[in-house]
Tab-separated table of C-alpha atoms and ligand atoms in Angstrom:
chain	number	residue	atom	x	y	z
A	1	MET	CA	-35.466	1.728	-24.735
A	2	ASP	CA	-32.430	0.934	-22.595
A	3	LEU	CA	-33.703	1.639	-19.070
A	4	ASP	CA	-30.311	0.934	-17.487
A	5	TYR	CA	-28.836	3.692	-19.604
A	6	LEU	CA	-31.583	6.151	-18.692
A	7	LEU	CA	-31.228	5.437	-14.997
A	8	ALA	CA	-27.457	5.388	-15.374
A	9	ILE	CA	-27.216	2.091	-13.520
A	10	PRO	CA	-23.568	1.037	-13.339
A	11	SER	CA	-22.932	-1.961	-15.579
A	12	TRP	CA	-20.309	-4.621	-14.885
A	13	ASN	CA	-18.374	-3.123	-17.776
A	14	SER	CA	-18.171	0.267	-16.088
A	15	VAL	CA	-17.158	-1.368	-12.803
A	16	GLY	CA	-14.492	-3.295	-14.725
A	17	ILE	CA	-13.145	-0.107	-16.316
A	18	LEU	CA	-12.927	1.592	-12.918
A	19	VAL	CA	-11.269	-1.356	-11.200
A	20	THR	CA	-8.740	-1.706	-14.034
A	21	PHE	CA	-7.981	2.022	-13.947
A	22	PHE	CA	-7.432	2.114	-10.172
A	23	THR	CA	-5.406	-1.094	-10.202
A	24	TYR	CA	-3.199	0.256	-12.977
A	25	LEU	CA	-2.656	3.532	-11.112
A	26	ALA	CA	-1.831	1.753	-7.858
A	27	ILE	CA	0.710	-0.533	-9.537
A	28	ALA	CA	2.201	2.141	-11.816
A	29	GLY	CA	2.383	4.658	-8.959
A	30	SER	CA	4.308	2.155	-6.800
A	31	LEU	CA	6.605	0.665	-9.449
A	32	ILE	CA	7.455	3.378	-11.975
A	33	PRO	CA	10.536	5.416	-10.972
A	34	ALA	CA	9.418	8.519	-9.107
A	35	LYS	CA	10.714	11.761	-7.673
A	36	LEU	CA	10.250	11.444	-3.920
A	37	VAL	CA	8.924	14.789	-2.704
A	38	PRO	CA	8.692	15.622	1.018
A	39	GLY	CA	5.334	17.100	2.001
A	40	VAL	CA	4.903	20.009	4.408
A	41	THR	CA	5.840	19.488	8.041
A	42	LEU	CA	2.757	18.378	9.952
A	43	GLN	CA	1.779	19.498	13.450
A	44	ASP	CA	3.588	16.586	15.107
A	45	GLY	CA	6.772	17.380	13.152
A	46	SER	CA	6.383	14.443	10.757
A	47	ARG	CA	6.473	14.716	6.955
A	48	LEU	CA	4.942	12.460	4.357
A	49	HIS	CA	6.821	11.671	1.179
A	50	TYR	CA	4.993	11.627	-2.140
A	51	ARG	CA	5.972	9.546	-5.159
A	52	CYS	CA	5.604	11.989	-8.045
A	53	ASN	CA	5.464	9.877	-11.183
A	54	GLY	CA	2.036	10.870	-12.486
A	55	LEU	CA	3.338	12.072	-15.844
A	56	LEU	CA	5.113	8.805	-16.634
A	57	SER	CA	2.159	6.752	-15.368
A	58	MET	CA	-0.200	8.726	-17.588
A	59	LEU	CA	1.954	8.545	-20.703
A	60	LEU	CA	2.460	4.810	-20.228
A	61	LEU	CA	-1.282	4.290	-19.843
A	62	ALA	CA	-1.962	6.318	-23.001
A	63	LEU	CA	0.605	4.193	-24.837
A	64	LEU	CA	-0.891	0.931	-23.564
A	65	LEU	CA	-4.392	2.028	-24.566
A	66	GLY	CA	-3.166	3.116	-27.998
A	67	VAL	CA	-1.431	-0.219	-28.590
A	68	GLY	CA	-4.437	-2.114	-27.216
A	69	ALA	CA	-6.770	-0.267	-29.585
A	70	LYS	CA	-4.450	-0.847	-32.549
A	71	MET	CA	-4.436	-4.570	-31.804
A	72	GLY	CA	-8.231	-4.544	-31.552
A	73	LEU	CA	-8.181	-5.534	-27.864
A	74	LEU	CA	-10.176	-2.522	-26.668
A	75	SER	CA	-12.229	0.364	-27.945
A	76	LEU	CA	-11.073	3.949	-27.390
A	77	THR	CA	-14.659	5.185	-27.585
A	78	VAL	CA	-15.880	3.013	-24.721
A	79	ILE	CA	-15.792	5.833	-22.135
A	80	SER	CA	-17.705	8.256	-24.348
A	81	GLU	CA	-20.326	5.550	-24.982
A	82	ARG	CA	-20.668	4.590	-21.317
A	83	GLY	CA	-20.292	8.001	-19.690
A	84	LEU	CA	-23.399	7.852	-17.493
A	85	GLU	CA	-22.741	4.291	-16.344
A	86	LEU	CA	-19.205	5.248	-15.415
A	87	LEU	CA	-20.413	8.367	-13.657
A	88	SER	CA	-22.832	6.423	-11.476
A	89	ALA	CA	-20.300	3.649	-10.783
A	90	THR	CA	-17.750	6.271	-9.706
A	91	PHE	CA	-20.328	8.035	-7.553
A	92	ILE	CA	-21.258	4.820	-5.734
A	93	PHE	CA	-17.578	3.963	-5.338
A	94	SER	CA	-16.895	7.392	-3.788
A	95	PHE	CA	-19.824	6.966	-1.417
A	96	LEU	CA	-18.573	3.569	-0.239
A	97	VAL	CA	-14.939	4.637	0.011
A	98	ALA	CA	-15.960	7.591	2.192
A	99	LEU	CA	-17.882	5.211	4.466
A	100	ALA	CA	-14.854	2.912	4.717
A	101	LEU	CA	-12.626	5.910	5.456
A	102	TYR	CA	-15.015	7.046	8.163
A	103	ALA	CA	-15.093	3.575	9.757
A	104	ALA	CA	-11.285	3.239	9.574
A	105	GLY	CA	-10.882	6.740	11.034
A	106	CYS	CA	-13.188	6.006	13.945
A	107	LYS	CA	-11.302	2.785	14.752
A	108	SER	CA	-7.858	4.364	14.497
A	109	ARG	CA	-5.798	4.406	17.695
A	110	ASN	CA	-2.917	6.140	15.921
A	111	ARG	CA	-2.034	9.539	17.443
A	112	SER	CA	0.072	10.925	14.565
A	113	SER	CA	-1.157	14.075	12.771
A	114	SER	CA	-1.824	12.039	9.640
A	115	LEU	CA	-3.881	9.260	11.162
A	116	LYS	CA	-5.371	10.462	14.437
A	117	PRO	CA	-9.173	10.480	14.212
A	118	TYR	CA	-11.021	13.806	14.093
A	119	VAL	CA	-14.467	12.549	15.038
A	120	THR	CA	-17.199	14.924	16.186
A	121	GLY	CA	-19.805	12.199	16.697
A	122	ASN	CA	-21.981	13.614	13.915
A	123	LEU	CA	-21.874	10.797	11.363
A	124	ILE	CA	-22.892	12.901	8.366
A	125	HIS	CA	-20.344	15.605	9.217
A	126	ASP	CA	-17.508	13.139	9.802
A	127	TRP	CA	-18.322	11.107	6.690
A	128	TRP	CA	-18.516	14.279	4.591
A	129	PHE	CA	-15.361	16.027	5.857
A	130	GLY	CA	-13.416	12.896	6.698
A	131	ALA	CA	-12.015	11.479	9.895
A	132	GLN	CA	-8.300	11.430	9.097
A	133	LEU	CA	-5.877	13.820	7.441
A	134	ASN	CA	-3.739	11.412	5.432
A	135	PRO	CA	-5.183	7.888	5.367
A	136	SER	CA	-3.362	5.302	3.298
A	137	PHE	CA	-4.122	1.866	1.897
A	138	LEU	CA	-1.460	-0.741	1.089
A	139	GLY	CA	1.149	1.986	1.578
A	140	ILE	CA	-0.517	4.316	-0.938
A	141	ASP	CA	-1.426	7.832	0.205
A	142	LEU	CA	-5.103	7.932	-0.720
A	143	LYS	CA	-5.503	11.701	-0.996
A	144	PHE	CA	-2.682	11.987	-3.509
A	145	PHE	CA	-3.930	8.852	-5.298
A	146	PHE	CA	-7.487	10.139	-5.736
A	147	VAL	CA	-6.538	13.572	-7.029
A	148	ARG	CA	-4.198	11.911	-9.517
A	149	SER	CA	-6.983	9.533	-10.596
A	150	GLY	CA	-9.377	12.447	-11.126
A	151	MET	CA	-6.995	14.508	-13.249
A	152	MET	CA	-6.026	11.490	-15.334
A	153	GLY	CA	-9.660	10.427	-15.615
A	154	TRP	CA	-10.460	13.850	-17.084
A	155	LEU	CA	-7.810	13.364	-19.777
A	156	PHE	CA	-8.988	9.869	-20.711
A	157	ILE	CA	-12.621	10.985	-20.886
A	158	ASN	CA	-11.520	13.788	-23.229
A	159	LEU	CA	-9.479	11.425	-25.383
A	160	SER	CA	-12.399	9.032	-25.649
A	161	VAL	CA	-14.711	11.878	-26.672
A	162	LEU	CA	-12.104	12.889	-29.261
A	163	ALA	CA	-11.937	9.302	-30.572
A	164	LYS	CA	-15.727	9.330	-30.864
A	165	THR	CA	-15.751	12.515	-32.958
A	166	ILE	CA	-13.012	11.148	-35.202
A	167	GLN	CA	-14.952	7.901	-35.601
A	168	SER	CA	-18.109	9.791	-36.548
A	169	ALA	CA	-16.168	12.197	-38.809
A	170	THR	CA	-17.430	15.247	-36.882
A	171	LEU	CA	-14.113	16.604	-35.633
A	172	SER	CA	-14.372	20.417	-35.460
A	173	HIS	CA	-12.032	23.326	-34.744
A	174	SER	CA	-13.857	23.799	-31.442
A	175	MET	CA	-13.144	20.230	-30.386
A	176	ILE	CA	-9.492	20.539	-31.413
A	177	LEU	CA	-9.062	23.762	-29.426
A	178	TYR	CA	-10.802	22.336	-26.363
A	179	GLN	CA	-8.721	19.174	-26.499
A	180	ILE	CA	-5.402	20.990	-26.952
A	181	PHE	CA	-6.044	23.423	-24.069
A	182	CYS	CA	-7.059	20.657	-21.669
A	183	LEU	CA	-4.188	18.433	-22.766
A	184	ILE	CA	-1.639	21.194	-22.079
A	185	TYR	CA	-3.253	21.933	-18.702
A	186	ILE	CA	-3.239	18.279	-17.629
A	187	LEU	CA	0.292	17.580	-18.922
A	188	ASP	CA	1.463	20.694	-17.101
A	189	TYR	CA	-0.321	19.552	-13.944
A	190	PHE	CA	1.553	16.254	-13.964
A	191	PHE	CA	4.841	17.861	-14.989
A	192	TYR	CA	4.592	20.015	-11.862
A	193	GLU	CA	2.839	17.344	-9.786
A	194	GLU	CA	5.106	18.034	-6.827
A	195	TYR	CA	3.509	21.503	-6.455
A	196	MET	CA	0.313	19.693	-5.467
A	197	THR	CA	1.985	18.517	-2.276
A	198	SER	CA	1.775	22.021	-0.781
A	199	THR	CA	-1.792	22.866	-1.821
A	200	TRP	CA	-4.655	23.349	0.597
A	201	ASP	CA	-6.372	20.056	-0.285
A	202	ILE	CA	-3.280	18.024	0.464
A	203	ILE	CA	-2.050	19.829	3.567
A	204	ALA	CA	-5.226	20.926	5.324
A	205	GLU	CA	-8.295	19.002	4.168
A	206	ARG	CA	-9.236	15.663	5.742
A	207	LEU	CA	-10.177	12.848	3.367
A	208	GLY	CA	-13.939	12.357	3.414
A	209	PHE	CA	-16.740	12.179	0.864
A	210	MET	CA	-16.295	15.849	-0.090
A	211	LEU	CA	-12.736	15.351	-1.301
A	212	VAL	CA	-13.180	11.808	-2.687
A	213	PHE	CA	-16.258	12.901	-4.658
A	214	GLY	CA	-14.496	16.098	-5.766
A	215	ASP	CA	-11.483	14.187	-7.049
A	216	LEU	CA	-13.134	11.140	-8.591
A	217	VAL	CA	-16.497	12.421	-9.818
A	218	TRP	CA	-16.440	16.187	-9.988
A	219	ILE	CA	-13.080	16.753	-11.682
A	220	PRO	CA	-13.309	14.192	-14.497
A	221	PHE	CA	-17.029	14.372	-15.204
A	222	THR	CA	-17.767	18.089	-14.882
A	223	PHE	CA	-14.500	19.503	-16.203
A	224	SER	CA	-15.188	17.534	-19.406
A	225	ILE	CA	-18.714	18.900	-19.933
A	226	GLN	CA	-17.506	21.062	-22.848
A	227	GLY	CA	-16.216	17.953	-24.638
A	228	TRP	CA	-19.479	16.044	-24.093
A	229	TRP	CA	-21.413	19.108	-25.254
A	230	LEU	CA	-19.350	19.446	-28.427
A	231	LEU	CA	-20.122	15.790	-29.227
A	232	GLY	CA	-23.725	16.756	-29.874
A	233	ASN	CA	-23.423	20.394	-30.970
A	234	LYS	CA	-21.783	22.046	-33.943
A	235	VAL	CA	-20.055	25.427	-33.532
A	236	GLU	CA	-18.560	27.588	-36.284
A	237	LEU	CA	-15.680	29.703	-34.957
A	238	THR	CA	-14.324	32.714	-36.830
A	239	THR	CA	-10.549	33.124	-37.102
A	240	ALA	CA	-10.762	36.126	-34.777
A	241	ALA	CA	-12.592	34.000	-32.187
A	242	VAL	CA	-9.922	31.290	-32.405
A	243	ILE	CA	-7.130	33.856	-31.939
A	244	ALA	CA	-8.932	35.518	-29.016
A	245	ASN	CA	-9.517	32.106	-27.432
A	246	CYS	CA	-5.825	31.188	-27.742
A	247	PHE	CA	-4.921	34.543	-26.208
A	248	VAL	CA	-7.152	33.964	-23.157
A	249	PHE	CA	-5.589	30.520	-22.716
A	250	LEU	CA	-2.043	31.859	-23.015
A	251	ILE	CA	-2.531	34.706	-20.525
A	252	GLY	CA	-4.330	32.350	-18.148
A	253	TYR	CA	-1.542	29.797	-18.404
A	254	LEU	CA	1.223	32.369	-17.831
A	255	VAL	CA	-0.463	33.806	-14.740
A	256	PHE	CA	-1.537	30.422	-13.308
A	257	ARG	CA	1.773	28.652	-13.775
A	258	GLY	CA	3.890	31.743	-13.094
A	259	ALA	CA	2.162	32.599	-9.793
A	260	ASN	CA	2.171	29.035	-8.471
A	261	LYS	CA	5.814	28.566	-9.473
A	262	GLN	CA	6.885	31.843	-7.867
A	263	LYS	CA	5.281	30.856	-4.574
A	264	HIS	CA	6.745	27.353	-4.740
A	265	ASP	CA	10.261	28.684	-5.487
A	266	PHE	CA	9.921	31.295	-2.744
A	267	LYS	CA	8.967	28.665	-0.141
A	268	LYS	CA	11.992	26.589	-1.116
A	269	ASN	CA	14.380	29.519	-1.260
A	270	PRO	CA	13.123	32.910	-0.002
A	271	LYS	CA	16.003	34.603	-1.866
A	272	ALA	CA	15.156	33.109	-5.270
A	273	LEU	CA	14.950	35.818	-7.937
A	274	ILE	CA	11.452	36.814	-9.054
A	275	TRP	CA	11.288	38.194	-12.582
A	276	GLY	CA	15.074	38.572	-12.402
A	277	LYS	CA	15.085	40.676	-9.229
A	278	PRO	CA	15.523	39.899	-5.525
A	279	PRO	CA	12.042	39.366	-4.046
A	280	LYS	CA	10.209	41.847	-1.845
A	281	VAL	CA	9.401	39.891	1.309
A	282	VAL	CA	7.018	40.904	4.100
A	283	GLY	CA	8.032	39.916	7.628
A	284	GLY	CA	10.467	37.344	6.231
A	285	LYS	CA	7.511	35.108	5.346
A	286	LEU	CA	5.281	36.443	2.590
A	287	LEU	CA	6.172	37.128	-1.000
A	288	ALA	CA	5.123	40.554	-2.282
A	289	SER	CA	6.895	40.462	-5.649
A	290	GLY	CA	5.964	39.125	-9.061
A	291	TYR	CA	2.343	38.031	-9.354
A	292	TRP	CA	2.042	38.042	-5.555
A	293	GLY	CA	2.870	41.755	-5.562
A	294	ILE	CA	0.126	42.522	-8.110
A	295	ALA	CA	-2.796	40.871	-6.317
A	296	ARG	CA	-3.225	38.428	-3.447
A	297	HIS	CA	-4.045	34.973	-4.880
A	298	CYS	CA	-3.264	36.071	-8.409
A	299	ASN	CA	-2.900	32.324	-9.159
A	300	TYR	CA	-6.705	32.029	-8.940
A	301	LEU	CA	-7.059	34.605	-11.710
A	302	GLY	CA	-4.889	32.453	-13.999
A	303	ASP	CA	-7.000	29.389	-13.246
A	304	LEU	CA	-10.205	31.308	-14.006
A	305	LEU	CA	-8.897	32.506	-17.372
A	306	LEU	CA	-7.867	28.966	-18.224
A	307	ALA	CA	-11.298	27.642	-17.290
A	308	LEU	CA	-12.887	30.282	-19.504
A	309	SER	CA	-10.604	29.340	-22.387
A	310	PHE	CA	-11.797	25.695	-22.144
A	311	SER	CA	-15.397	26.879	-22.647
A	312	LEU	CA	-14.973	29.581	-25.293
A	313	PRO	CA	-14.518	27.016	-28.112
A	314	CYS	CA	-18.185	26.107	-27.528
A	315	GLY	CA	-19.376	29.592	-28.534
A	316	ILE	CA	-22.072	31.401	-26.621
A	317	SER	CA	-25.243	29.665	-27.769
A	318	SER	CA	-25.639	27.707	-24.517
A	319	PRO	CA	-24.695	28.235	-20.856
A	320	VAL	CA	-24.037	24.493	-20.383
A	321	PRO	CA	-20.346	24.535	-21.456
A	322	TYR	CA	-19.772	27.425	-19.044
A	323	PHE	CA	-20.545	25.260	-16.043
A	324	TYR	CA	-16.857	24.795	-15.173
A	325	PRO	CA	-15.743	28.472	-15.196
A	326	ILE	CA	-18.863	29.520	-13.277
A	327	TYR	CA	-18.376	26.800	-10.684
A	328	LEU	CA	-14.668	27.679	-10.426
A	329	LEU	CA	-15.435	31.359	-9.904
A	330	ILE	CA	-17.699	30.519	-6.968
A	331	LEU	CA	-15.243	27.977	-5.569
A	332	LEU	CA	-12.190	30.203	-5.799
A	333	ILE	CA	-13.914	33.260	-4.299
A	334	TRP	CA	-14.998	31.047	-1.389
A	335	ARG	CA	-11.527	29.513	-1.141
A	336	GLU	CA	-9.840	32.886	-1.263
A	337	ARG	CA	-11.965	34.123	1.633
A	338	ARG	CA	-11.235	30.974	3.617
A	339	ASP	CA	-7.516	31.293	2.910
A	340	GLU	CA	-7.506	35.006	3.770
A	341	ALA	CA	-8.977	34.139	7.167
A	342	ARG	CA	-6.457	31.338	7.634
A	343	CYS	CA	-3.500	33.551	6.685
A	344	ALA	CA	-4.751	36.446	8.843
A	345	GLU	CA	-4.876	34.032	11.773
A	346	LYS	CA	-1.515	32.441	11.002
A	347	TYR	CA	0.555	35.490	10.032
A	348	LYS	CA	-1.195	38.123	12.179
A	349	GLU	CA	0.483	41.580	11.776
A	350	VAL	CA	2.649	40.300	8.897
A	351	TRP	CA	-0.555	39.605	6.947
A	352	VAL	CA	-1.898	43.063	7.807
A	353	GLU	CA	1.309	44.571	6.430
A	354	TYR	CA	1.083	42.423	3.264
A	355	ARG	CA	-2.552	43.489	2.766
A	356	LYS	CA	-1.523	47.128	2.954
A	357	LEU	CA	1.243	46.564	0.424
A	358	VAL	CA	-0.927	44.444	-1.908
A	359	PRO	CA	-4.556	45.558	-1.450
A	360	TRP	CA	-6.019	43.759	-4.475
A	361	ARG	CA	-7.512	40.256	-4.257
A	362	ILE	CA	-7.448	37.780	-7.172
A	363	LEU	CA	-8.035	40.488	-9.752
A	364	PRO	CA	-5.660	43.449	-9.796
A	365	TYR	CA	-7.377	46.816	-9.445
A	366	PHE	CA	-10.826	45.381	-8.954
A	367	TYR	CA	-11.926	42.896	-6.300
B	401	NDP	P1	-2.609	28.646	-2.923
B	401	NDP	O1	-1.634	27.907	-3.767
B	401	NDP	O2	-2.835	30.047	-3.269
B	401	NDP	O3	-2.140	28.472	-1.436
B	401	NDP	C1	-2.579	29.299	-0.400
B	401	NDP	C2	-1.455	29.340	0.630
B	401	NDP	O4	-0.312	29.991	0.075
B	401	NDP	C3	-1.771	30.145	1.884
B	401	NDP	O5	-2.528	29.396	2.811
B	401	NDP	C4	-0.377	30.413	2.386
B	401	NDP	O6	0.122	29.185	2.919
B	401	NDP	C5	0.398	30.670	1.108
B	401	NDP	N1	0.451	32.064	0.694
B	401	NDP	C6	-0.560	32.914	0.414
B	401	NDP	N2	-0.098	34.103	0.030
B	401	NDP	C7	1.246	34.032	0.068
B	401	NDP	C8	2.305	34.949	-0.202
B	401	NDP	N3	2.060	36.184	-0.619
B	401	NDP	N4	3.563	34.528	-0.060
B	401	NDP	C9	3.835	33.274	0.365
B	401	NDP	N5	2.896	32.357	0.653
B	401	NDP	C10	1.605	32.729	0.505
B	401	NDP	O7	-4.023	27.997	-2.929
B	401	NDP	P2	-4.634	26.583	-3.243
B	401	NDP	O8	-3.838	25.522	-2.589
B	401	NDP	O9	-6.072	26.744	-2.909
B	401	NDP	O10	-4.550	26.463	-4.846
B	401	NDP	C11	-3.393	26.061	-5.590
B	401	NDP	C12	-3.727	26.110	-7.077
B	401	NDP	O11	-4.710	25.134	-7.374
B	401	NDP	C13	-4.282	27.476	-7.502
B	401	NDP	O12	-3.697	27.892	-8.697
B	401	NDP	C14	-5.755	27.218	-7.720
B	401	NDP	O13	-6.258	28.034	-8.730
B	401	NDP	C15	-5.753	25.743	-8.114
B	401	NDP	N6	-7.037	25.129	-7.770
B	401	NDP	C16	-7.810	24.677	-8.802
B	401	NDP	C17	-9.045	24.120	-8.563
B	401	NDP	C18	-9.875	23.646	-9.691
B	401	NDP	O14	-10.935	23.080	-9.443
B	401	NDP	N7	-9.446	23.871	-10.918
B	401	NDP	C19	-9.562	23.954	-7.187
B	401	NDP	C20	-8.664	24.467	-6.189
B	401	NDP	C21	-7.457	25.023	-6.475
B	401	NDP	P3	1.323	29.053	3.994
B	401	NDP	O15	0.660	28.918	5.303
B	401	NDP	O16	2.053	27.801	3.568
B	401	NDP	O17	2.178	30.273	3.861
């Protein structure tokens, strides 16, 4: 029996895959033409600029891997065959990176909002939550780099799992549905990568183990659980189930993308039309039209429906494939509460007025 496999000890192969992946992303991110997107204004008045070229980087990598596989230089199934090794290698990498970030943060004499150290003296706390807001390495913004790596890693894990099912002639409707939904979600994510620059993780969270682990381990390895599960389990879906599943995905996508886009457009231009009409604005600052007039944080509802649609292809015989939607439900309820508190503090009476106008949270007419 292969003890290394059982203990998920990282092999040199898995380390090699990780190093190659990160090196590719660093080079592609710096060299491939990019849309330069200004981030939010930080406390000291400065703004970071993000190179948004994730979509091109990802498509180029997929092309290179496809050509490499065709020429017999690499195997597309390698990730699906070395999943546990890769998982443990990525975990150890995240652990070490967070330590390095903590050490660099503690040593920093920089007083800018991005790099000034936030050190409480509690090592575990500072290592977990991070010591700096926007650390960089060789000119690369690490927070943006890691979230990009995680989302792309998820896609390449999925593609490898797909290659494995094709190789073993076990490709099912469930696997096809799961793959298509995730592919659309990830392509969409990179198409609108600039929207990431105004999300909570990028603007408010410091870079410590929590975020590094979340980006590099949690996103790719737990969001793909359905794919791994389908590798070893057969599911027969009725036509009605397939149609219902597509419906959940479509509604989820419309709400998720629509709500996030409306907020993004509103922040850029508070007069931008929402659903063809001038927006209702509270206190000149908060949008109360479109999805944001139906429920506060309606975007979370879209994400939850999407997460559910990724799991439905697995049927209902096991709770395992439902790990992602259940985790997301807990995370987003927690996040919504945290954001409510933040907005109440930031917008004061304007938030109170918005709450009166839009009393529902996440789910219209319920929560
Ligand atoms: P939001 O995009 O909802 O951002 C919250 C911020 O939006 C608030 O702090 C406030 O910021 C602003 N805001 C809130 N209400 C309004 C309003 N009515 N009008 C104008 N501005 C408003 O949250 P996140 O950054 O947490 O999430 C972004 C997306 O990422 C969501 O769709 C979420 O589902 C998804 N996500 C997915 C995760 C996953 O694991 N799949 C994990 C986390 C998020 P300001 O101070 O700038 O006004």
